[in-house]
Short mmCIF file of N, CA and C in Angstrom, two decimals:
data_model
loop_
_atom_site.label_atom_id
_atom_site.label_comp_id
_atom_site.label_asym_id
_atom_site.label_seq_id
_atom_site.Cartn_x
_atom_site.Cartn_y
_atom_site.Cartn_z
N MET A 1 -1.05 -2.18 21.95
CA MET A 1 -0.01 -2.63 21.05
C MET A 1 1.37 -2.12 21.47
N ALA A 2 1.42 -1.04 22.25
CA ALA A 2 2.71 -0.45 22.61
C ALA A 2 3.59 -1.45 23.35
N ASP A 3 3.03 -2.22 24.27
CA ASP A 3 3.83 -3.21 25.00
C ASP A 3 4.38 -4.28 24.08
N LEU A 4 3.57 -4.72 23.13
CA LEU A 4 4.00 -5.74 22.19
C LEU A 4 5.12 -5.22 21.31
N VAL A 5 4.97 -4.01 20.82
CA VAL A 5 5.96 -3.43 19.92
C VAL A 5 7.25 -3.07 20.66
N ASP A 6 7.14 -2.62 21.89
CA ASP A 6 8.31 -2.19 22.65
C ASP A 6 9.37 -3.29 22.75
N VAL A 7 8.96 -4.52 22.97
CA VAL A 7 9.92 -5.60 23.15
C VAL A 7 10.54 -6.11 21.85
N ILE A 8 10.03 -5.66 20.71
CA ILE A 8 10.58 -6.15 19.45
C ILE A 8 11.35 -5.08 18.69
N LEU A 9 11.53 -3.91 19.27
CA LEU A 9 12.26 -2.84 18.61
C LEU A 9 13.70 -2.74 19.05
N ARG A 10 14.07 -3.53 20.06
CA ARG A 10 15.42 -3.42 20.60
C ARG A 10 15.83 -4.75 21.23
N ASN A 11 17.10 -4.89 21.47
CA ASN A 11 17.59 -6.04 22.22
C ASN A 11 17.09 -5.93 23.65
N SER A 12 17.03 -7.04 24.35
CA SER A 12 16.63 -7.01 25.75
C SER A 12 17.44 -8.03 26.53
N ALA A 13 17.64 -7.74 27.81
CA ALA A 13 18.32 -8.66 28.71
C ALA A 13 17.68 -8.51 30.08
N ASN A 14 17.25 -9.64 30.63
CA ASN A 14 16.59 -9.63 31.94
C ASN A 14 17.20 -10.68 32.85
N PRO A 15 17.67 -10.28 34.03
CA PRO A 15 18.14 -11.28 34.99
C PRO A 15 16.94 -12.08 35.48
N THR A 16 17.02 -13.39 35.33
CA THR A 16 15.89 -14.24 35.69
C THR A 16 16.19 -15.16 36.87
N MET A 17 17.47 -15.37 37.18
CA MET A 17 17.84 -16.19 38.34
C MET A 17 19.11 -15.59 38.96
N ILE A 18 19.09 -15.45 40.26
CA ILE A 18 20.26 -14.95 40.99
C ILE A 18 20.47 -15.88 42.18
N GLU A 19 21.72 -16.29 42.39
CA GLU A 19 22.03 -17.22 43.47
C GLU A 19 23.36 -16.84 44.10
N GLY A 20 23.44 -16.90 45.40
CA GLY A 20 24.69 -16.62 46.10
C GLY A 20 24.51 -16.73 47.60
N GLY A 21 25.54 -17.16 48.27
CA GLY A 21 25.51 -17.22 49.73
C GLY A 21 24.74 -18.40 50.26
N TYR A 22 24.94 -18.62 51.57
CA TYR A 22 24.24 -19.71 52.22
C TYR A 22 23.65 -19.26 53.56
N GLN A 23 23.97 -18.02 53.95
CA GLN A 23 23.49 -17.53 55.23
C GLN A 23 23.33 -16.02 55.14
N THR A 24 22.36 -15.46 55.85
CA THR A 24 22.05 -14.05 55.76
C THR A 24 23.20 -13.14 56.16
N ASN A 25 23.96 -13.51 57.16
CA ASN A 25 25.00 -12.61 57.68
C ASN A 25 26.40 -12.92 57.17
N VAL A 26 26.52 -13.67 56.07
CA VAL A 26 27.82 -14.02 55.52
C VAL A 26 27.89 -13.55 54.06
N ILE A 27 28.92 -12.76 53.73
CA ILE A 27 29.11 -12.31 52.35
C ILE A 27 29.54 -13.51 51.52
N PRO A 28 28.83 -13.77 50.41
CA PRO A 28 29.18 -14.96 49.62
C PRO A 28 30.52 -14.81 48.91
N GLY A 29 31.24 -15.90 48.81
CA GLY A 29 32.49 -15.91 48.07
C GLY A 29 32.24 -16.00 46.58
N ARG A 30 31.04 -16.41 46.22
CA ARG A 30 30.68 -16.57 44.81
C ARG A 30 29.19 -16.32 44.64
N ALA A 31 28.82 -15.72 43.53
CA ALA A 31 27.41 -15.52 43.20
C ALA A 31 27.25 -15.69 41.69
N THR A 32 26.08 -16.12 41.29
CA THR A 32 25.80 -16.29 39.87
C THR A 32 24.47 -15.60 39.53
N ALA A 33 24.37 -15.21 38.31
CA ALA A 33 23.11 -14.64 37.79
C ALA A 33 22.90 -15.19 36.40
N ALA A 34 21.69 -15.57 36.11
CA ALA A 34 21.32 -15.99 34.76
C ALA A 34 20.56 -14.83 34.11
N VAL A 35 20.96 -14.50 32.91
CA VAL A 35 20.36 -13.39 32.18
C VAL A 35 19.77 -13.94 30.88
N ASP A 36 18.49 -13.67 30.68
CA ASP A 36 17.84 -14.07 29.43
C ASP A 36 17.98 -12.92 28.46
N GLY A 37 18.79 -13.10 27.42
CA GLY A 37 19.01 -12.06 26.44
C GLY A 37 18.34 -12.39 25.12
N ARG A 38 17.70 -11.41 24.54
CA ARG A 38 17.06 -11.57 23.23
C ARG A 38 17.60 -10.48 22.32
N PHE A 39 18.06 -10.86 21.13
CA PHE A 39 18.63 -9.87 20.22
C PHE A 39 17.89 -9.88 18.89
N LEU A 40 17.87 -8.72 18.28
CA LEU A 40 17.27 -8.59 16.96
C LEU A 40 18.19 -9.24 15.92
N PRO A 41 17.64 -9.70 14.81
CA PRO A 41 18.50 -10.27 13.77
C PRO A 41 19.63 -9.31 13.40
N GLY A 42 20.86 -9.82 13.43
CA GLY A 42 22.03 -9.01 13.09
C GLY A 42 22.60 -8.19 14.23
N HIS A 43 22.05 -8.29 15.43
CA HIS A 43 22.48 -7.45 16.54
C HIS A 43 22.96 -8.25 17.75
N GLU A 44 23.40 -9.47 17.54
CA GLU A 44 23.85 -10.32 18.64
C GLU A 44 25.05 -9.71 19.36
N GLN A 45 26.07 -9.28 18.61
CA GLN A 45 27.27 -8.74 19.24
C GLN A 45 26.96 -7.49 20.05
N GLU A 46 26.06 -6.68 19.54
CA GLU A 46 25.64 -5.47 20.27
C GLU A 46 25.06 -5.83 21.64
N LEU A 47 24.23 -6.88 21.69
CA LEU A 47 23.66 -7.32 22.96
C LEU A 47 24.76 -7.82 23.90
N LEU A 48 25.67 -8.64 23.38
CA LEU A 48 26.75 -9.17 24.22
C LEU A 48 27.63 -8.05 24.76
N ASP A 49 27.93 -7.06 23.92
CA ASP A 49 28.73 -5.92 24.38
C ASP A 49 28.01 -5.15 25.48
N THR A 50 26.71 -5.01 25.35
CA THR A 50 25.92 -4.31 26.37
C THR A 50 25.94 -5.07 27.69
N ILE A 51 25.83 -6.38 27.62
CA ILE A 51 25.87 -7.20 28.83
C ILE A 51 27.25 -7.16 29.46
N ASP A 52 28.28 -7.21 28.62
CA ASP A 52 29.65 -7.25 29.13
C ASP A 52 30.14 -5.92 29.68
N SER A 53 29.63 -4.81 29.19
CA SER A 53 30.20 -3.50 29.54
C SER A 53 30.24 -3.19 31.04
N PRO A 54 29.26 -3.55 31.85
CA PRO A 54 29.38 -3.22 33.28
C PRO A 54 30.12 -4.27 34.11
N LEU A 55 30.54 -5.37 33.50
CA LEU A 55 31.16 -6.45 34.27
C LEU A 55 32.59 -6.09 34.68
N LEU A 56 32.91 -6.38 35.92
CA LEU A 56 34.27 -6.20 36.42
C LEU A 56 35.18 -7.27 35.83
N PRO A 57 36.49 -7.05 35.81
CA PRO A 57 37.39 -8.07 35.27
C PRO A 57 37.29 -9.42 36.00
N SER A 58 36.88 -9.40 37.25
CA SER A 58 36.77 -10.65 38.01
C SER A 58 35.49 -11.43 37.70
N VAL A 59 34.63 -10.85 36.89
CA VAL A 59 33.36 -11.49 36.54
C VAL A 59 33.47 -12.03 35.12
N ARG A 60 32.99 -13.24 34.93
CA ARG A 60 33.01 -13.79 33.58
C ARG A 60 31.61 -14.20 33.15
N ARG A 61 31.39 -14.03 31.88
CA ARG A 61 30.10 -14.41 31.29
C ARG A 61 30.26 -15.77 30.64
N GLU A 62 29.31 -16.65 30.89
CA GLU A 62 29.26 -17.95 30.24
C GLU A 62 27.94 -18.05 29.49
N VAL A 63 27.97 -18.62 28.31
CA VAL A 63 26.74 -18.83 27.56
C VAL A 63 26.17 -20.18 27.95
N ILE A 64 24.97 -20.16 28.46
CA ILE A 64 24.29 -21.40 28.87
C ILE A 64 23.55 -22.00 27.68
N HIS A 65 22.88 -21.15 26.93
CA HIS A 65 22.14 -21.59 25.76
C HIS A 65 22.26 -20.50 24.70
N HIS A 66 22.61 -20.89 23.51
CA HIS A 66 22.75 -19.91 22.42
C HIS A 66 21.77 -20.28 21.32
N ASP A 67 21.09 -19.28 20.82
CA ASP A 67 20.13 -19.51 19.75
C ASP A 67 20.30 -18.45 18.68
N VAL A 68 19.49 -18.50 17.67
CA VAL A 68 19.58 -17.57 16.55
C VAL A 68 18.39 -16.60 16.58
N ALA A 69 18.55 -15.46 15.93
CA ALA A 69 17.44 -14.55 15.69
C ALA A 69 17.05 -14.70 14.23
N MET A 70 15.81 -15.00 13.98
CA MET A 70 15.37 -15.29 12.62
C MET A 70 14.54 -14.14 12.06
N GLN A 71 14.53 -14.06 10.76
CA GLN A 71 13.59 -13.18 10.08
C GLN A 71 13.26 -13.80 8.73
N THR A 72 12.08 -13.50 8.25
CA THR A 72 11.64 -14.06 6.97
C THR A 72 10.64 -13.10 6.34
N GLU A 73 10.41 -13.26 5.07
CA GLU A 73 9.44 -12.44 4.35
C GLU A 73 8.02 -12.89 4.70
N PHE A 74 7.13 -11.93 4.83
CA PHE A 74 5.72 -12.21 5.11
C PHE A 74 4.99 -12.37 3.78
N SER A 75 5.25 -13.51 3.13
CA SER A 75 4.64 -13.78 1.83
C SER A 75 4.63 -15.28 1.58
N GLY A 76 3.83 -15.69 0.62
CA GLY A 76 3.78 -17.09 0.23
C GLY A 76 2.42 -17.72 0.50
N THR A 77 2.28 -18.98 0.11
CA THR A 77 0.99 -19.66 0.22
C THR A 77 0.56 -19.85 1.67
N LEU A 78 1.49 -20.10 2.58
CA LEU A 78 1.13 -20.25 4.00
C LEU A 78 0.61 -18.93 4.56
N VAL A 79 1.27 -17.84 4.24
CA VAL A 79 0.82 -16.52 4.70
C VAL A 79 -0.56 -16.21 4.12
N ASP A 80 -0.77 -16.53 2.87
CA ASP A 80 -2.09 -16.32 2.25
C ASP A 80 -3.17 -17.12 2.98
N ALA A 81 -2.86 -18.37 3.35
CA ALA A 81 -3.82 -19.22 4.06
C ALA A 81 -4.10 -18.69 5.46
N ILE A 82 -3.07 -18.20 6.14
CA ILE A 82 -3.24 -17.61 7.48
C ILE A 82 -4.17 -16.41 7.39
N CYS A 83 -3.89 -15.52 6.45
CA CYS A 83 -4.70 -14.30 6.30
C CYS A 83 -6.15 -14.65 5.96
N ALA A 84 -6.34 -15.61 5.08
CA ALA A 84 -7.69 -16.01 4.70
C ALA A 84 -8.45 -16.61 5.88
N ALA A 85 -7.77 -17.41 6.70
CA ALA A 85 -8.42 -18.03 7.87
C ALA A 85 -8.86 -16.97 8.87
N ILE A 86 -8.04 -15.97 9.08
CA ILE A 86 -8.41 -14.89 10.01
C ILE A 86 -9.56 -14.08 9.45
N ARG A 87 -9.46 -13.68 8.19
CA ARG A 87 -10.50 -12.84 7.59
C ARG A 87 -11.84 -13.57 7.47
N ALA A 88 -11.82 -14.89 7.36
CA ALA A 88 -13.07 -15.65 7.30
C ALA A 88 -13.84 -15.53 8.62
N GLU A 89 -13.13 -15.45 9.73
CA GLU A 89 -13.77 -15.32 11.04
C GLU A 89 -13.93 -13.87 11.47
N ASP A 90 -13.11 -12.99 10.92
CA ASP A 90 -13.16 -11.57 11.27
C ASP A 90 -12.86 -10.76 10.02
N PRO A 91 -13.89 -10.40 9.24
CA PRO A 91 -13.68 -9.66 7.99
C PRO A 91 -12.95 -8.33 8.20
N ASP A 92 -13.02 -7.77 9.39
CA ASP A 92 -12.30 -6.53 9.67
C ASP A 92 -10.89 -6.78 10.21
N GLY A 93 -10.49 -8.05 10.32
CA GLY A 93 -9.17 -8.39 10.84
C GLY A 93 -8.07 -7.94 9.90
N HIS A 94 -6.95 -7.59 10.47
CA HIS A 94 -5.80 -7.14 9.68
C HIS A 94 -4.58 -7.96 10.07
N PRO A 95 -4.40 -9.13 9.47
CA PRO A 95 -3.20 -9.92 9.77
C PRO A 95 -1.95 -9.12 9.44
N ALA A 96 -1.00 -9.16 10.34
CA ALA A 96 0.21 -8.36 10.14
C ALA A 96 1.41 -9.12 10.68
N PRO A 97 2.55 -8.97 10.02
CA PRO A 97 3.76 -9.61 10.54
C PRO A 97 4.28 -8.83 11.74
N TYR A 98 4.95 -9.54 12.61
CA TYR A 98 5.63 -8.88 13.73
C TYR A 98 6.77 -9.77 14.19
N CYS A 99 7.64 -9.21 14.95
CA CYS A 99 8.78 -9.95 15.49
C CYS A 99 8.35 -10.60 16.79
N ASN A 100 8.45 -11.91 16.87
CA ASN A 100 8.08 -12.64 18.07
C ASN A 100 9.23 -12.56 19.06
N ALA A 101 8.99 -11.95 20.20
CA ALA A 101 10.04 -11.81 21.21
C ALA A 101 10.30 -13.11 21.95
N GLY A 102 9.41 -14.05 21.84
CA GLY A 102 9.56 -15.32 22.54
C GLY A 102 10.37 -16.32 21.76
N GLY A 103 10.59 -17.45 22.35
CA GLY A 103 11.31 -18.51 21.69
C GLY A 103 10.37 -19.33 20.82
N THR A 104 10.94 -20.11 19.94
CA THR A 104 10.14 -20.96 19.07
C THR A 104 10.96 -22.16 18.63
N ASP A 105 10.30 -23.28 18.48
CA ASP A 105 10.97 -24.48 17.96
C ASP A 105 11.35 -24.30 16.50
N LYS A 106 10.79 -23.30 15.86
CA LYS A 106 11.08 -23.02 14.46
C LYS A 106 12.57 -22.75 14.24
N LYS A 107 13.24 -22.27 15.28
CA LYS A 107 14.67 -21.95 15.15
C LYS A 107 15.49 -23.17 14.74
N ALA A 108 15.10 -24.34 15.20
CA ALA A 108 15.82 -25.56 14.83
C ALA A 108 15.70 -25.82 13.33
N PHE A 109 14.55 -25.53 12.77
CA PHE A 109 14.36 -25.74 11.33
C PHE A 109 15.08 -24.68 10.51
N ALA A 110 15.20 -23.48 11.04
CA ALA A 110 15.87 -22.38 10.32
C ALA A 110 17.32 -22.73 10.02
N THR A 111 17.96 -23.46 10.93
CA THR A 111 19.37 -23.80 10.74
C THR A 111 19.59 -24.76 9.56
N ILE A 112 18.51 -25.42 9.10
CA ILE A 112 18.63 -26.32 7.94
C ILE A 112 17.86 -25.78 6.74
N GLY A 113 17.52 -24.49 6.78
CA GLY A 113 16.95 -23.82 5.62
C GLY A 113 15.46 -23.95 5.42
N ILE A 114 14.72 -24.41 6.43
CA ILE A 114 13.26 -24.53 6.29
C ILE A 114 12.61 -23.25 6.81
N ASN A 115 11.86 -22.60 5.94
CA ASN A 115 11.18 -21.36 6.27
C ASN A 115 9.89 -21.66 7.03
N GLY A 116 9.50 -20.78 7.94
CA GLY A 116 8.27 -20.99 8.68
C GLY A 116 7.83 -19.72 9.37
N PHE A 117 6.65 -19.79 9.96
CA PHE A 117 6.06 -18.63 10.61
C PHE A 117 5.46 -19.04 11.94
N GLY A 118 5.52 -18.15 12.90
CA GLY A 118 4.73 -18.31 14.10
C GLY A 118 3.36 -17.73 13.80
N PHE A 119 2.35 -18.22 14.47
CA PHE A 119 1.00 -17.74 14.19
C PHE A 119 0.19 -17.80 15.47
N LYS A 120 -0.36 -16.67 15.85
CA LYS A 120 -1.23 -16.60 17.02
C LYS A 120 -2.61 -16.19 16.54
N ALA A 121 -3.51 -17.12 16.52
CA ALA A 121 -4.87 -16.86 16.04
C ALA A 121 -5.72 -16.34 17.19
N LEU A 122 -5.36 -15.21 17.71
CA LEU A 122 -6.08 -14.66 18.85
C LEU A 122 -6.68 -13.30 18.54
N ARG A 123 -7.82 -13.08 19.12
CA ARG A 123 -8.42 -11.75 19.12
C ARG A 123 -8.68 -11.45 20.60
N VAL A 124 -7.91 -10.54 21.14
CA VAL A 124 -8.02 -10.23 22.56
C VAL A 124 -8.62 -8.84 22.76
N PRO A 125 -9.30 -8.62 23.86
CA PRO A 125 -9.85 -7.29 24.13
C PRO A 125 -8.74 -6.25 24.20
N PRO A 126 -9.00 -5.04 23.72
CA PRO A 126 -7.95 -4.01 23.68
C PRO A 126 -7.40 -3.64 25.06
N ASP A 127 -8.18 -3.84 26.12
CA ASP A 127 -7.71 -3.47 27.45
C ASP A 127 -6.97 -4.60 28.17
N LEU A 128 -6.85 -5.76 27.54
CA LEU A 128 -6.14 -6.88 28.15
C LEU A 128 -4.63 -6.70 27.94
N PRO A 129 -3.83 -6.70 29.01
CA PRO A 129 -2.37 -6.55 28.85
C PRO A 129 -1.74 -7.86 28.38
N TYR A 130 -2.13 -8.29 27.21
CA TYR A 130 -1.79 -9.61 26.68
C TYR A 130 -0.28 -9.88 26.66
N SER A 131 0.52 -8.94 26.14
CA SER A 131 1.95 -9.20 26.02
C SER A 131 2.64 -9.28 27.37
N ARG A 132 2.10 -8.66 28.40
CA ARG A 132 2.70 -8.74 29.73
C ARG A 132 2.36 -10.03 30.45
N MET A 133 1.43 -10.79 29.90
CA MET A 133 0.96 -12.00 30.58
C MET A 133 1.77 -13.24 30.19
N PHE A 134 2.59 -13.16 29.14
CA PHE A 134 3.39 -14.31 28.74
C PHE A 134 4.28 -14.76 29.89
N HIS A 135 4.21 -16.00 30.23
CA HIS A 135 5.04 -16.61 31.26
C HIS A 135 4.92 -15.91 32.60
N GLY A 136 3.85 -15.18 32.81
CA GLY A 136 3.62 -14.51 34.09
C GLY A 136 2.89 -15.42 35.05
N VAL A 137 2.68 -14.93 36.26
CA VAL A 137 2.01 -15.73 37.28
C VAL A 137 0.54 -15.92 36.96
N ASP A 138 0.00 -15.12 36.07
CA ASP A 138 -1.41 -15.20 35.72
C ASP A 138 -1.58 -15.32 34.21
N GLU A 139 -0.77 -16.18 33.59
CA GLU A 139 -0.81 -16.34 32.13
C GLU A 139 -2.12 -17.00 31.73
N ARG A 140 -2.87 -16.31 30.87
CA ARG A 140 -4.17 -16.83 30.44
C ARG A 140 -4.67 -16.02 29.25
N ILE A 141 -5.71 -16.51 28.61
CA ILE A 141 -6.43 -15.73 27.60
C ILE A 141 -7.91 -15.85 27.94
N PRO A 142 -8.70 -14.87 27.55
CA PRO A 142 -10.15 -14.97 27.80
C PRO A 142 -10.77 -16.09 26.96
N LEU A 143 -11.86 -16.67 27.47
CA LEU A 143 -12.55 -17.73 26.74
C LEU A 143 -13.01 -17.25 25.36
N GLU A 144 -13.42 -16.00 25.27
CA GLU A 144 -13.86 -15.46 23.98
C GLU A 144 -12.73 -15.50 22.95
N SER A 145 -11.50 -15.28 23.40
CA SER A 145 -10.34 -15.37 22.49
C SER A 145 -10.15 -16.80 22.02
N LEU A 146 -10.31 -17.75 22.92
CA LEU A 146 -10.19 -19.16 22.55
C LEU A 146 -11.31 -19.56 21.58
N ARG A 147 -12.51 -19.05 21.82
CA ARG A 147 -13.63 -19.35 20.92
C ARG A 147 -13.38 -18.79 19.51
N PHE A 148 -12.67 -17.68 19.43
CA PHE A 148 -12.32 -17.12 18.12
C PHE A 148 -11.24 -17.96 17.44
N SER A 149 -10.22 -18.34 18.22
CA SER A 149 -9.06 -19.00 17.61
C SER A 149 -9.35 -20.42 17.13
N THR A 150 -10.30 -21.10 17.75
CA THR A 150 -10.59 -22.49 17.39
C THR A 150 -11.02 -22.63 15.92
N PRO A 151 -12.02 -21.88 15.45
CA PRO A 151 -12.38 -22.03 14.02
C PRO A 151 -11.30 -21.49 13.07
N VAL A 152 -10.55 -20.48 13.52
CA VAL A 152 -9.47 -19.97 12.67
C VAL A 152 -8.44 -21.08 12.44
N MET A 153 -8.03 -21.73 13.53
CA MET A 153 -7.04 -22.80 13.40
C MET A 153 -7.61 -23.98 12.62
N GLN A 154 -8.86 -24.31 12.85
CA GLN A 154 -9.49 -25.42 12.12
C GLN A 154 -9.49 -25.12 10.62
N ARG A 155 -9.88 -23.91 10.24
CA ARG A 155 -9.90 -23.52 8.83
C ARG A 155 -8.49 -23.57 8.24
N LEU A 156 -7.51 -23.05 8.97
CA LEU A 156 -6.13 -23.05 8.46
C LEU A 156 -5.63 -24.48 8.25
N LEU A 157 -5.85 -25.35 9.21
CA LEU A 157 -5.38 -26.73 9.09
C LEU A 157 -6.08 -27.47 7.95
N GLN A 158 -7.36 -27.20 7.74
CA GLN A 158 -8.08 -27.84 6.64
C GLN A 158 -7.60 -27.33 5.29
N THR A 159 -7.19 -26.07 5.25
CA THR A 159 -6.69 -25.46 4.01
C THR A 159 -5.32 -25.99 3.64
N CYS A 160 -4.50 -26.13 4.65
CA CYS A 160 -3.10 -26.56 4.40
C CYS A 160 -3.04 -28.05 4.23
#
């Protein structure tokens, strides 16, 4: 759980694309870097200040894509249905809210006032580095996790 929790307790910024130059022995006149930044709700300016602080005056930051950081209460009929679906397949399961470090289409709905939740109906082995596998070169889940999630999702969809 430490890896999962680590990415949701603070803002993060990771350079994901770097481009510059056209030949090995020539210093480029221009270079660009794309940085994927994720901020906690209410901490957008803090992230931007952190990104901007090491930049030289000759370097400028451009926003390629801007999104929102959402938060919502873990309550209501949908949350009750999610918890019931998990507990029906795993009576020892403990559904819990957490901050999703990834992107979601839900953000588009948040801007017009529609509340929603992300939901991962997975039960993964404790030794699987699940959070490190997102968008990695070996992104996958074990078949046993898929076998667990299928009836959970079926139950949830039938309930809702």
